XYZ file of C-alpha atoms in Angstrom:
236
model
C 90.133 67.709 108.046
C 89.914 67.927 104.364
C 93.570 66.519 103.432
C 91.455 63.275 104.942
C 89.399 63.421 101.749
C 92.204 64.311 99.471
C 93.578 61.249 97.738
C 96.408 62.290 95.533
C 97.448 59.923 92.334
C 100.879 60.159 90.164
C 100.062 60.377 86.349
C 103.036 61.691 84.640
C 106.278 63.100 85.671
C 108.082 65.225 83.121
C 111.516 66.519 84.737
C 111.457 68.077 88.397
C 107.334 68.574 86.993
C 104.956 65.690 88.461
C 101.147 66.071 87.381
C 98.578 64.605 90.375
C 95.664 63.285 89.937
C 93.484 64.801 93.357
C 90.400 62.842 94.251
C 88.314 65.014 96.357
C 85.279 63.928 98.430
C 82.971 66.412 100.233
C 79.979 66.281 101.975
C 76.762 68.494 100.514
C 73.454 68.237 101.989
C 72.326 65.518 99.532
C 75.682 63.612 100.870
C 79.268 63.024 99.245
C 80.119 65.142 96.252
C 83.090 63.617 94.569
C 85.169 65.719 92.115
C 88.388 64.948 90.299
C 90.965 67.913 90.074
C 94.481 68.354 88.464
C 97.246 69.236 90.494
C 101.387 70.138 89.840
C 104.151 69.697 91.659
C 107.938 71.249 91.291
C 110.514 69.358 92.828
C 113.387 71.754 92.528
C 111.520 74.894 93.578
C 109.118 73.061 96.107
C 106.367 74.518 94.374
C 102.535 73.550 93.606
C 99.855 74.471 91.456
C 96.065 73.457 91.754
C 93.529 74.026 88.722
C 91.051 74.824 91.467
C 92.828 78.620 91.908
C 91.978 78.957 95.701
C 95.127 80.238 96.564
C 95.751 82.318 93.611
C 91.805 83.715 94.582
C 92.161 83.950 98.136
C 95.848 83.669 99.001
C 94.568 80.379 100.952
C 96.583 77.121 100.380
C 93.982 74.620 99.428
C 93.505 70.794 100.683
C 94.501 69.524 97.523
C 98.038 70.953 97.704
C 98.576 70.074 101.003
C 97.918 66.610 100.268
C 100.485 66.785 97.772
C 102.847 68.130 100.006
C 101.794 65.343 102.543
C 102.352 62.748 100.035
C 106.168 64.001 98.961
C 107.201 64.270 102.768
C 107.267 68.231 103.058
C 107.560 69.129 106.939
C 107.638 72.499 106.204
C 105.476 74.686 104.664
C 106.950 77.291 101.927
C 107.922 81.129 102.766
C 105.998 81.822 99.407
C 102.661 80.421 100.704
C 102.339 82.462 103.941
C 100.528 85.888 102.792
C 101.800 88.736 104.315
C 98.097 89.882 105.082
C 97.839 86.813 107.374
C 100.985 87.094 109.263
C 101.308 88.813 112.684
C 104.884 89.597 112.886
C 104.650 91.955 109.438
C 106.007 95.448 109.306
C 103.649 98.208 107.854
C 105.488 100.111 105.404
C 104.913 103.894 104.337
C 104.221 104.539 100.857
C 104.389 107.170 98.369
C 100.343 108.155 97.360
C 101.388 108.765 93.299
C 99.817 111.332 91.367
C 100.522 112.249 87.703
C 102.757 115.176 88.397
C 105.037 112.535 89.728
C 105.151 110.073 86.811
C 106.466 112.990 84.797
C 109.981 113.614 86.247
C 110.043 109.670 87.761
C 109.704 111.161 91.320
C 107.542 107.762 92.153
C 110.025 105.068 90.969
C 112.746 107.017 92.331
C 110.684 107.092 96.055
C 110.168 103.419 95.365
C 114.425 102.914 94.878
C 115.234 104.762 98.101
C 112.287 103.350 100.088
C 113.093 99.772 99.265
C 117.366 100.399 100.308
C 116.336 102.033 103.362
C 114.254 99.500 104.539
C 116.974 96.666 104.209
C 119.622 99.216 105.830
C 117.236 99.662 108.518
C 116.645 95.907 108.838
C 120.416 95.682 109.021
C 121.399 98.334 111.357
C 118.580 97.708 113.895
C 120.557 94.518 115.018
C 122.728 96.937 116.709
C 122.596 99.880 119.319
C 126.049 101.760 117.842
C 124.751 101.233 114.218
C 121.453 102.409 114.628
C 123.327 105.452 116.688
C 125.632 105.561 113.510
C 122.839 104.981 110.724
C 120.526 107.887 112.089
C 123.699 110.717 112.579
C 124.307 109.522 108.934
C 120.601 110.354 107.946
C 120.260 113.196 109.783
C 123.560 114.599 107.916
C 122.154 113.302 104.481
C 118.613 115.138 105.153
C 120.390 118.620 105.977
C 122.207 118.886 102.782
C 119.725 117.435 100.628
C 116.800 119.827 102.087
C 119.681 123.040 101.353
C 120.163 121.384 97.554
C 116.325 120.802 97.190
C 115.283 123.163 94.314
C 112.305 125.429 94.977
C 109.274 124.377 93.121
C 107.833 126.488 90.245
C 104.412 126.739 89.996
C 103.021 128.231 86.559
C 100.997 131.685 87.157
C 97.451 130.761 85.974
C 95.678 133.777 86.885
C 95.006 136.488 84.617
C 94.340 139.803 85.592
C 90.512 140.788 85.518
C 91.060 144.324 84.491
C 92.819 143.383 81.175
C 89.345 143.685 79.127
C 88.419 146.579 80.672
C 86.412 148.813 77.823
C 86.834 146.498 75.415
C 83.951 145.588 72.985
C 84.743 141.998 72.583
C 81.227 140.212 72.967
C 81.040 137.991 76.142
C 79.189 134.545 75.509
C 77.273 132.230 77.376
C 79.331 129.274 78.999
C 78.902 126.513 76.625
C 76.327 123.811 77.402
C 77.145 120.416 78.493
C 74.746 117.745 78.683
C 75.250 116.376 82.727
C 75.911 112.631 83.305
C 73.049 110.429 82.810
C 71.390 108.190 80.792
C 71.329 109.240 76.810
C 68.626 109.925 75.042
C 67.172 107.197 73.896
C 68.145 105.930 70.181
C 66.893 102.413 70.731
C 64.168 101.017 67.958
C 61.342 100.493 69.263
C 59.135 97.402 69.055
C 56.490 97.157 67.078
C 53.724 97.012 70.496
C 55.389 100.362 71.596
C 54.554 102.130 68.568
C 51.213 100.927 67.913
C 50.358 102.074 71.637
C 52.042 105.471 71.411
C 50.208 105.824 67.734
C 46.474 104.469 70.007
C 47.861 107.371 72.665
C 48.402 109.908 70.522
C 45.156 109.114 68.341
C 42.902 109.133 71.238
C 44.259 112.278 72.456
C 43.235 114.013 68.940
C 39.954 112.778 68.816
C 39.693 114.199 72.612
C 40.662 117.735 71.231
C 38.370 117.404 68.367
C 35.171 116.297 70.648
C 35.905 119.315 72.796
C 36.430 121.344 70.204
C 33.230 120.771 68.213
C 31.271 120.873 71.879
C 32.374 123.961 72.433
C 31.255 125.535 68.538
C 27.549 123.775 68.992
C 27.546 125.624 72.699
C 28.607 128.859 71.055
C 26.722 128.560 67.827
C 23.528 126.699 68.724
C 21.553 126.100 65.526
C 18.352 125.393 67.240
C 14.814 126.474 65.159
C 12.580 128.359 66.426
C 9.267 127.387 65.513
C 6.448 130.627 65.704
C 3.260 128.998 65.743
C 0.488 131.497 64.796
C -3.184 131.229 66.142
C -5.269 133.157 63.404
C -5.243 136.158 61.059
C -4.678 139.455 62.745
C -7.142 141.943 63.010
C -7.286 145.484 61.288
């Protein structure tokens, strides 16, 4: 339905290399949205390249290269445009998970060799009951002799023994501390409002302490008079 709003228009053709011109209509809520796009074409290779990048985002041919194709009489689409994720018919393949002991001795491109010629020997011999017969008495041969030539793996003794410190005066230390994932302290400068409110904070906080402080010497300390009020001389 959208090749019907894909109008594609020759500019320049440089070789087997044509450049198109795609004018693209599409309906939005508001109505048509018209856009202009850029689009190549290679003869020899029957190949074609929108700017817009769907396909080479989503591994989705888009309507602007199918109008192409329309317009230069292509019946048939291209092997190289059919992802393998959308066909049906596609064999799973085993793979080696790598790690980095493998990288070391090229164990992983070596897996990736063999896999690859066994998969087109398989595709090859499958055609036929005797050589699939033959191919897997071949294997099986191949496996025995390479699992008897297989050298054993050597695995580096790590472990020390716990009793080689026994009675010895060498001073044990703490485990050295490492600060745990998380944000950083903080290093950042800090406005000018931040400060002035932490200064305010920490200001009122003092004059809090000094309040109490002096509340609690005049309850302590009271310097109250006493006033003795006498009524007349004494008698003898």
């Amino acid at each position: 339905m959208g090749i019907i709003y894909s109008h594609c228009v020759i500019i320049k053709t440089e070789g087997a290399i044509t450049t198109y011109q795609v004018n693209d209509q599409r309906e939005v809520e508001d109505g048509i949205k018209k856009s202009t796009l850029q689009a190549y074409f290679n003869e020899e290779e029957c190949e074609a390249k929108c700017m817009c990048g769907l396909f080479e985002m989503r591994g989705i041919i888009c309507r602007h290269i199918l109008s192409i194709f329309a317009a230069r009489d292509v019946q048939e689409l291209p092997e190289k445009y059919i992802m393998e994720r959308w066909r049906k018919d596609i064999k799973h393949r085993y793979a080696l998970i790598r790690s980095s002991y493998d990288d070391l001795n090229g164990k992983a491109s070596r897996y990736s060799g063999l896999i690859k010629l066994c998969y087109e020997v398989a595709t090859n011999a499958c055609e036929s009951e005797d050589n699939s017969l033959d191919m897997t008495e071949k294997l099986k041969a191949m496996n025995s002799i390479y699992t008897k030539s297989k050298p054993q793996a050597t695995v580096a003794s790590t472990h020390t023994s716990i009793y080689a410190e026994t009675g010895s005066s060498k001073k044990v230390l703490s485990p050295r501390v490492v600060r745990g994932k998380g944000r950083p302290p903080s290093k950042r400068r800090q406005p000018i409002i931040e400060k002035l409110q932490t200064k305010n904070k920490k200001a009122g906080s003092k004059r809090q302490r000094k309040s109490a402080t002096s509340h609690t010497e005049d309850v302590l300390n009271p310097t109250d008079e006493v006033n003795i009020v006498s009524h007349g001389p004494l008698d003898n």
